[in-house]
Amino acid sequence: MRWQIVYLLRDFVVAPHTFIRPRPRDTASPLELGARVPALPGLRGRPAVVAFLRHVGCPFAEATVRQMAALAAERPGIDLLAVTHSDDAPSRRWCDAFGGAGGVQLVADPDRAHYAAWGVGLSDRRHFAGPESLGALRRLLDEGIHNRWASGNRWQAAATFAVDPAGILRWRHAPRHAGDLPPLAEAVATVAGPPD
């Protein structure tokens, strides 16, 4: 855990803007199952899992992208999209630092317009710095996943959605706290069926 604290202190010095709560956007109500999802680059009429990430550099976002990359290799018939609220270049550098996104399509949304359209707003301090999240950080550190150079803001909530080929929402996960990672295999199975 002390290394996570070191990484956070480093970020506080080199990326203090990531700790400043951004101005909230007008955010849509949470999407209902069975609803048509808003437009998003990368949705192309195939089964898809869309993960809106907390911020570039976040260990929970990294764990999500790593799992998505493994699923993309196993399930080529489904599109996996990871949405960041950083520009494209820092998002790609961050993924390259832990081995790359593989078959996951990165979608840069620096003004958080897609986040807002999909009903993914800001969180509170307890969501990302409460005891559940800190315990999850400790477990990820044991797996070699830690805070990396941060971009974006730490207040952005995450959410994950599974969308069928017609663009209809079939599954969603809104985390109870930042360390509540989405069960991605369940999301994939909901729109693409069991693996071959």
JSON list of N, CA and C in Angstrom, two decimals, residues 113-167:
[
{"chain": "A", "resi": 113, "resn": "ALA", "atom": "N", "xyz": [-18.26, 14.55, -23.29]},
{"chain": "A", "resi": 113, "resn": "ALA", "atom": "CA", "xyz": [-19.59, 14.63, -23.90]},
{"chain": "A", "resi": 113, "resn": "ALA", "atom": "C", "xyz": [-20.24, 13.25, -23.99]},
{"chain": "A", "resi": 114, "resn": "HIS", "atom": "N", "xyz": [-19.46, 12.23, -24.37]},
{"chain": "A", "resi": 114, "resn": "HIS", "atom": "CA", "xyz": [-20.03, 10.88, -24.45]},
{"chain": "A", "resi": 114, "resn": "HIS", "atom": "C", "xyz": [-20.35, 10.36, -23.05]},
{"chain": "A", "resi": 115, "resn": "TYR", "atom": "N", "xyz": [-19.47, 10.64, -22.08]},
{"chain": "A", "resi": 115, "resn": "TYR", "atom": "CA", "xyz": [-19.77, 10.26, -20.69]},
{"chain": "A", "resi": 115, "resn": "TYR", "atom": "C", "xyz": [-21.15, 10.81, -20.31]},
{"chain": "A", "resi": 116, "resn": "ALA", "atom": "N", "xyz": [-21.35, 12.09, -20.55]},
{"chain": "A", "resi": 116, "resn": "ALA", "atom": "CA", "xyz": [-22.60, 12.74, -20.16]},
{"chain": "A", "resi": 116, "resn": "ALA", "atom": "C", "xyz": [-23.79, 12.14, -20.90]},
{"chain": "A", "resi": 117, "resn": "ALA", "atom": "N", "xyz": [-23.65, 11.90, -22.20]},
{"chain": "A", "resi": 117, "resn": "ALA", "atom": "CA", "xyz": [-24.75, 11.36, -22.99]},
{"chain": "A", "resi": 117, "resn": "ALA", "atom": "C", "xyz": [-25.16, 9.96, -22.52]},
{"chain": "A", "resi": 118, "resn": "TRP", "atom": "N", "xyz": [-24.18, 9.18, -22.03]},
{"chain": "A", "resi": 118, "resn": "TRP", "atom": "CA", "xyz": [-24.46, 7.83, -21.56]},
{"chain": "A", "resi": 118, "resn": "TRP", "atom": "C", "xyz": [-24.83, 7.80, -20.08]},
{"chain": "A", "resi": 119, "resn": "GLY", "atom": "N", "xyz": [-24.94, 8.99, -19.45]},
{"chain": "A", "resi": 119, "resn": "GLY", "atom": "CA", "xyz": [-25.36, 9.05, -18.05]},
{"chain": "A", "resi": 119, "resn": "GLY", "atom": "C", "xyz": [-24.26, 8.76, -17.04]},
{"chain": "A", "resi": 120, "resn": "VAL", "atom": "N", "xyz": [-23.00, 8.96, -17.44]},
{"chain": "A", "resi": 120, "resn": "VAL", "atom": "CA", "xyz": [-21.87, 8.67, -16.55]},
{"chain": "A", "resi": 120, "resn": "VAL", "atom": "C", "xyz": [-21.31, 10.00, -16.05]},
{"chain": "A", "resi": 121, "resn": "GLY", "atom": "N", "xyz": [-21.62, 10.35, -14.81]},
{"chain": "A", "resi": 121, "resn": "GLY", "atom": "CA", "xyz": [-21.21, 11.63, -14.25]},
{"chain": "A", "resi": 121, "resn": "GLY", "atom": "C", "xyz": [-20.01, 11.54, -13.33]},
{"chain": "A", "resi": 122, "resn": "LEU", "atom": "N", "xyz": [-19.93, 12.49, -12.44]},
{"chain": "A", "resi": 122, "resn": "LEU", "atom": "CA", "xyz": [-18.83, 12.56, -11.48]},
{"chain": "A", "resi": 122, "resn": "LEU", "atom": "C", "xyz": [-19.18, 11.77, -10.22]},
{"chain": "A", "resi": 123, "resn": "SER", "atom": "N", "xyz": [-18.14, 11.37, -9.50]},
{"chain": "A", "resi": 123, "resn": "SER", "atom": "CA", "xyz": [-18.32, 10.65, -8.25]},
{"chain": "A", "resi": 123, "resn": "SER", "atom": "C", "xyz": [-18.01, 11.59, -7.09]},
{"chain": "A", "resi": 124, "resn": "ASP", "atom": "N", "xyz": [-17.94, 11.05, -5.89]},
{"chain": "A", "resi": 124, "resn": "ASP", "atom": "CA", "xyz": [-17.53, 11.84, -4.73]},
{"chain": "A", "resi": 124, "resn": "ASP", "atom": "C", "xyz": [-16.23, 11.26, -4.17]},
{"chain": "A", "resi": 125, "resn": "ARG", "atom": "N", "xyz": [-15.68, 11.94, -3.19]},
{"chain": "A", "resi": 125, "resn": "ARG", "atom": "CA", "xyz": [-14.39, 11.53, -2.63]},
{"chain": "A", "resi": 125, "resn": "ARG", "atom": "C", "xyz": [-14.45, 10.12, -2.05]},
{"chain": "A", "resi": 126, "resn": "ARG", "atom": "N", "xyz": [-15.53, 9.78, -1.37]},
{"chain": "A", "resi": 126, "resn": "ARG", "atom": "CA", "xyz": [-15.63, 8.44, -0.77]},
{"chain": "A", "resi": 126, "resn": "ARG", "atom": "C", "xyz": [-15.61, 7.36, -1.85]},
{"chain": "A", "resi": 127, "resn": "HIS", "atom": "N", "xyz": [-16.17, 7.66, -3.02]},
{"chain": "A", "resi": 127, "resn": "HIS", "atom": "CA", "xyz": [-16.21, 6.68, -4.10]},
{"chain": "A", "resi": 127, "resn": "HIS", "atom": "C", "xyz": [-14.80, 6.24, -4.49]},
{"chain": "A", "resi": 128, "resn": "PHE", "atom": "N", "xyz": [-13.86, 7.19, -4.61]},
{"chain": "A", "resi": 128, "resn": "PHE", "atom": "CA", "xyz": [-12.52, 6.80, -5.07]},
{"chain": "A", "resi": 128, "resn": "PHE", "atom": "C", "xyz": [-11.47, 6.76, -3.97]},
{"chain": "A", "resi": 129, "resn": "ALA", "atom": "N", "xyz": [-11.78, 7.27, -2.77]},
{"chain": "A", "resi": 129, "resn": "ALA", "atom": "CA", "xyz": [-10.77, 7.25, -1.71]},
{"chain": "A", "resi": 129, "resn": "ALA", "atom": "C", "xyz": [-11.31, 6.61, -0.43]},
{"chain": "A", "resi": 130, "resn": "GLY", "atom": "N", "xyz": [-12.43, 5.93, -0.52]},
{"chain": "A", "resi": 130, "resn": "GLY", "atom": "CA", "xyz": [-13.00, 5.25, 0.64]},
{"chain": "A", "resi": 130, "resn": "GLY", "atom": "C", "xyz": [-12.30, 3.93, 0.92]},
{"chain": "A", "resi": 131, "resn": "PRO", "atom": "N", "xyz": [-12.65, 3.28, 2.01]},
{"chain": "A", "resi": 131, "resn": "PRO", "atom": "CA", "xyz": [-11.95, 2.05, 2.41]},
{"chain": "A", "resi": 131, "resn": "PRO", "atom": "C", "xyz": [-12.07, 0.91, 1.39]},
{"chain": "A", "resi": 132, "resn": "GLU", "atom": "N", "xyz": [-13.22, 0.80, 0.71]},
{"chain": "A", "resi": 132, "resn": "GLU", "atom": "CA", "xyz": [-13.36, -0.28, -0.27]},
{"chain": "A", "resi": 132, "resn": "GLU", "atom": "C", "xyz": [-12.39, -0.08, -1.44]},
{"chain": "A", "resi": 133, "resn": "SER", "atom": "N", "xyz": [-12.29, 1.16, -1.92]},
{"chain": "A", "resi": 133, "resn": "SER", "atom": "CA", "xyz": [-11.37, 1.44, -3.03]},
{"chain": "A", "resi": 133, "resn": "SER", "atom": "C", "xyz": [-9.92, 1.26, -2.61]},
{"chain": "A", "resi": 134, "resn": "LEU", "atom": "N", "xyz": [-9.58, 1.70, -1.41]},
{"chain": "A", "resi": 134, "resn": "LEU", "atom": "CA", "xyz": [-8.19, 1.56, -0.94]},
{"chain": "A", "resi": 134, "resn": "LEU", "atom": "C", "xyz": [-7.82, 0.09, -0.78]},
{"chain": "A", "resi": 135, "resn": "GLY", "atom": "N", "xyz": [-8.75, -0.73, -0.31]},
{"chain": "A", "resi": 135, "resn": "GLY", "atom": "CA", "xyz": [-8.50, -2.17, -0.22]},
{"chain": "A", "resi": 135, "resn": "GLY", "atom": "C", "xyz": [-8.30, -2.79, -1.59]},
{"chain": "A", "resi": 136, "resn": "ALA", "atom": "N", "xyz": [-9.10, -2.35, -2.56]},
{"chain": "A", "resi": 136, "resn": "ALA", "atom": "CA", "xyz": [-8.95, -2.86, -3.93]},
{"chain": "A", "resi": 136, "resn": "ALA", "atom": "C", "xyz": [-7.61, -2.42, -4.53]},
{"chain": "A", "resi": 137, "resn": "LEU", "atom": "N", "xyz": [-7.15, -1.21, -4.20]},
{"chain": "A", "resi": 137, "resn": "LEU", "atom": "CA", "xyz": [-5.83, -0.75, -4.66]},
{"chain": "A", "resi": 137, "resn": "LEU", "atom": "C", "xyz": [-4.74, -1.68, -4.17]},
{"chain": "A", "resi": 138, "resn": "ARG", "atom": "N", "xyz": [-4.83, -2.08, -2.92]},
{"chain": "A", "resi": 138, "resn": "ARG", "atom": "CA", "xyz": [-3.82, -2.97, -2.34]},
{"chain": "A", "resi": 138, "resn": "ARG", "atom": "C", "xyz": [-3.77, -4.29, -3.11]},
{"chain": "A", "resi": 139, "resn": "ARG", "atom": "N", "xyz": [-4.94, -4.84, -3.43]},
{"chain": "A", "resi": 139, "resn": "ARG", "atom": "CA", "xyz": [-4.97, -6.11, -4.17]},
{"chain": "A", "resi": 139, "resn": "ARG", "atom": "C", "xyz": [-4.37, -5.95, -5.57]},
{"chain": "A", "resi": 140, "resn": "LEU", "atom": "N", "xyz": [-4.66, -4.84, -6.25]},
{"chain": "A", "resi": 140, "resn": "LEU", "atom": "CA", "xyz": [-4.10, -4.62, -7.58]},
{"chain": "A", "resi": 140, "resn": "LEU", "atom": "C", "xyz": [-2.59, -4.44, -7.55]},
{"chain": "A", "resi": 141, "resn": "LEU", "atom": "N", "xyz": [-2.09, -3.79, -6.51]},
{"chain": "A", "resi": 141, "resn": "LEU", "atom": "CA", "xyz": [-0.64, -3.62, -6.39]},
{"chain": "A", "resi": 141, "resn": "LEU", "atom": "C", "xyz": [0.06, -4.98, -6.31]},
{"chain": "A", "resi": 142, "resn": "ASP", "atom": "N", "xyz": [-0.58, -5.94, -5.66]},
{"chain": "A", "resi": 142, "resn": "ASP", "atom": "CA", "xyz": [-0.02, -7.29, -5.60]},
{"chain": "A", "resi": 142, "resn": "ASP", "atom": "C", "xyz": [0.05, -7.93, -6.98]},
{"chain": "A", "resi": 143, "resn": "GLU", "atom": "N", "xyz": [-0.78, -7.45, -7.93]},
{"chain": "A", "resi": 143, "resn": "GLU", "atom": "CA", "xyz": [-0.77, -7.95, -9.30]},
{"chain": "A", "resi": 143, "resn": "GLU", "atom": "C", "xyz": [0.11, -7.10, -10.21]},
{"chain": "A", "resi": 144, "resn": "GLY", "atom": "N", "xyz": [0.81, -6.12, -9.64]},
{"chain": "A", "resi": 144, "resn": "GLY", "atom": "CA", "xyz": [1.69, -5.26, -10.43]},
{"chain": "A", "resi": 144, "resn": "GLY", "atom": "C", "xyz": [0.98, -4.10, -11.10]},
{"chain": "A", "resi": 145, "resn": "ILE", "atom": "N", "xyz": [-0.25, -3.81, -10.68]},
{"chain": "A", "resi": 145, "resn": "ILE", "atom": "CA", "xyz": [-1.02, -2.71, -11.25]},
{"chain": "A", "resi": 145, "resn": "ILE", "atom": "C", "xyz": [-1.01, -1.57, -10.24]},
{"chain": "A", "resi": 146, "resn": "HIS", "atom": "N", "xyz": [-0.56, -0.40, -10.68]},
{"chain": "A", "resi": 146, "resn": "HIS", "atom": "CA", "xyz": [-0.44, 0.75, -9.78]},
{"chain": "A", "resi": 146, "resn": "HIS", "atom": "C", "xyz": [-0.77, 2.04, -10.51]},
{"chain": "A", "resi": 147, "resn": "ASN", "atom": "N", "xyz": [-0.85, 3.13, -9.75]},
{"chain": "A", "resi": 147, "resn": "ASN", "atom": "CA", "xyz": [-1.08, 4.44, -10.35]},
{"chain": "A", "resi": 147, "resn": "ASN", "atom": "C", "xyz": [0.07, 4.74, -11.31]},
{"chain": "A", "resi": 148, "resn": "ARG", "atom": "N", "xyz": [-0.30, 5.15, -12.52]},
{"chain": "A", "resi": 148, "resn": "ARG", "atom": "CA", "xyz": [0.70, 5.60, -13.49]},
{"chain": "A", "resi": 148, "resn": "ARG", "atom": "C", "xyz": [0.47, 7.08, -13.72]},
{"chain": "A", "resi": 149, "resn": "TRP", "atom": "N", "xyz": [1.27, 7.69, -14.59]},
{"chain": "A", "resi": 149, "resn": "TRP", "atom": "CA", "xyz": [1.14, 9.13, -14.83]},
{"chain": "A", "resi": 149, "resn": "TRP", "atom": "C", "xyz": [-0.30, 9.45, -15.20]},
{"chain": "A", "resi": 150, "resn": "ALA", "atom": "N", "xyz": [-0.92, 10.30, -14.39]},
{"chain": "A", "resi": 150, "resn": "ALA", "atom": "CA", "xyz": [-2.35, 10.55, -14.53]},
{"chain": "A", "resi": 150, "resn": "ALA", "atom": "C", "xyz": [-2.65, 11.64, -15.54]},
{"chain": "A", "resi": 151, "resn": "SER", "atom": "N", "xyz": [-3.78, 11.46, -16.21]},
{"chain": "A", "resi": 151, "resn": "SER", "atom": "CA", "xyz": [-4.33, 12.46, -17.12]},
{"chain": "A", "resi": 151, "resn": "SER", "atom": "C", "xyz": [-5.83, 12.41, -16.96]},
{"chain": "A", "resi": 152, "resn": "GLY", "atom": "N", "xyz": [-6.49, 13.56, -17.03]},
{"chain": "A", "resi": 152, "resn": "GLY", "atom": "CA", "xyz": [-7.92, 13.61, -16.80]},
{"chain": "A", "resi": 152, "resn": "GLY", "atom": "C", "xyz": [-8.18, 14.06, -15.38]},
{"chain": "A", "resi": 153, "resn": "ASN", "atom": "N", "xyz": [-9.23, 13.53, -14.75]},
{"chain": "A", "resi": 153, "resn": "ASN", "atom": "CA", "xyz": [-9.50, 13.87, -13.35]},
{"chain": "A", "resi": 153, "resn": "ASN", "atom": "C", "xyz": [-9.96, 12.65, -12.60]},
{"chain": "A", "resi": 154, "resn": "ARG", "atom": "N", "xyz": [-9.71, 12.65, -11.31]},
{"chain": "A", "resi": 154, "resn": "ARG", "atom": "CA", "xyz": [-10.00, 11.50, -10.46]},
{"chain": "A", "resi": 154, "resn": "ARG", "atom": "C", "xyz": [-11.46, 11.45, -10.01]},
{"chain": "A", "resi": 155, "resn": "TRP", "atom": "N", "xyz": [-12.23, 12.46, -10.32]},
{"chain": "A", "resi": 155, "resn": "TRP", "atom": "CA", "xyz": [-13.62, 12.53, -9.88]},
{"chain": "A", "resi": 155, "resn": "TRP", "atom": "C", "xyz": [-14.57, 11.83, -10.85]},
{"chain": "A", "resi": 156, "resn": "GLN", "atom": "N", "xyz": [-14.11, 11.56, -12.07]},
{"chain": "A", "resi": 156, "resn": "GLN", "atom": "CA", "xyz": [-14.98, 10.95, -13.07]},
{"chain": "A", "resi": 156, "resn": "GLN", "atom": "C", "xyz": [-15.34, 9.53, -12.66]},
{"chain": "A", "resi": 157, "resn": "ALA", "atom": "N", "xyz": [-16.61, 9.22, -12.69]},
{"chain": "A", "resi": 157, "resn": "ALA", "atom": "CA", "xyz": [-17.07, 7.86, -12.40]},
{"chain": "A", "resi": 157, "resn": "ALA", "atom": "C", "xyz": [-16.83, 6.97, -13.63]},
{"chain": "A", "resi": 158, "resn": "ALA", "atom": "N", "xyz": [-16.85, 5.68, -13.40]},
{"chain": "A", "resi": 158, "resn": "ALA", "atom": "CA", "xyz": [-16.76, 4.69, -14.48]},
{"chain": "A", "resi": 158, "resn": "ALA", "atom": "C", "xyz": [-18.13, 4.04, -14.65]},
{"chain": "A", "resi": 159, "resn": "ALA", "atom": "N", "xyz": [-18.32, 3.39, -15.77]},
{"chain": "A", "resi": 159, "resn": "ALA", "atom": "CA", "xyz": [-19.52, 2.57, -16.01]},
{"chain": "A", "resi": 159, "resn": "ALA", "atom": "C", "xyz": [-19.23, 1.70, -17.22]},
{"chain": "A", "resi": 160, "resn": "THR", "atom": "N", "xyz": [-19.88, 0.55, -17.27]},
{"chain": "A", "resi": 160, "resn": "THR", "atom": "CA", "xyz": [-19.67, -0.39, -18.38]},
{"chain": "A", "resi": 160, "resn": "THR", "atom": "C", "xyz": [-21.03, -0.85, -18.89]},
{"chain": "A", "resi": 161, "resn": "PHE", "atom": "N", "xyz": [-21.10, -1.00, -20.22]},
{"chain": "A", "resi": 161, "resn": "PHE", "atom": "CA", "xyz": [-22.36, -1.34, -20.88]},
{"chain": "A", "resi": 161, "resn": "PHE", "atom": "C", "xyz": [-22.12, -2.43, -21.92]},
{"chain": "A", "resi": 162, "resn": "ALA", "atom": "N", "xyz": [-23.11, -3.31, -22.10]},
{"chain": "A", "resi": 162, "resn": "ALA", "atom": "CA", "xyz": [-23.10, -4.28, -23.20]},
{"chain": "A", "resi": 162, "resn": "ALA", "atom": "C", "xyz": [-24.24, -3.92, -24.14]},
{"chain": "A", "resi": 163, "resn": "VAL", "atom": "N", "xyz": [-23.92, -3.83, -25.43]},
{"chain": "A", "resi": 163, "resn": "VAL", "atom": "CA", "xyz": [-24.84, -3.34, -26.44]},
{"chain": "A", "resi": 163, "resn": "VAL", "atom": "C", "xyz": [-25.00, -4.41, -27.52]},
{"chain": "A", "resi": 164, "resn": "ASP", "atom": "N", "xyz": [-26.23, -4.69, -27.93]},
{"chain": "A", "resi": 164, "resn": "ASP", "atom": "CA", "xyz": [-26.43, -5.70, -28.97]},
{"chain": "A", "resi": 164, "resn": "ASP", "atom": "C", "xyz": [-26.21, -5.07, -30.36]},
{"chain": "A", "resi": 165, "resn": "PRO", "atom": "N", "xyz": [-26.22, -5.88, -31.43]},
{"chain": "A", "resi": 165, "resn": "PRO", "atom": "CA", "xyz": [-25.95, -5.33, -32.77]},
{"chain": "A", "resi": 165, "resn": "PRO", "atom": "C", "xyz": [-26.94, -4.26, -33.23]},
{"chain": "A", "resi": 166, "resn": "ALA", "atom": "N", "xyz": [-28.12, -4.23, -32.64]},
{"chain": "A", "resi": 166, "resn": "ALA", "atom": "CA", "xyz": [-29.11, -3.21, -33.01]},
{"chain": "A", "resi": 166, "resn": "ALA", "atom": "C", "xyz": [-28.92, -1.91, -32.23]},
{"chain": "A", "resi": 167, "resn": "GLY", "atom": "N", "xyz": [-27.91, -1.86, -31.35]},
{"chain": "A", "resi": 167, "resn": "GLY", "atom": "CA", "xyz": [-27.67, -0.66, -30.56]},
{"chain": "A", "resi": 167, "resn": "GLY", "atom": "C", "xyz": [-28.55, -0.55, -29.33]}
]
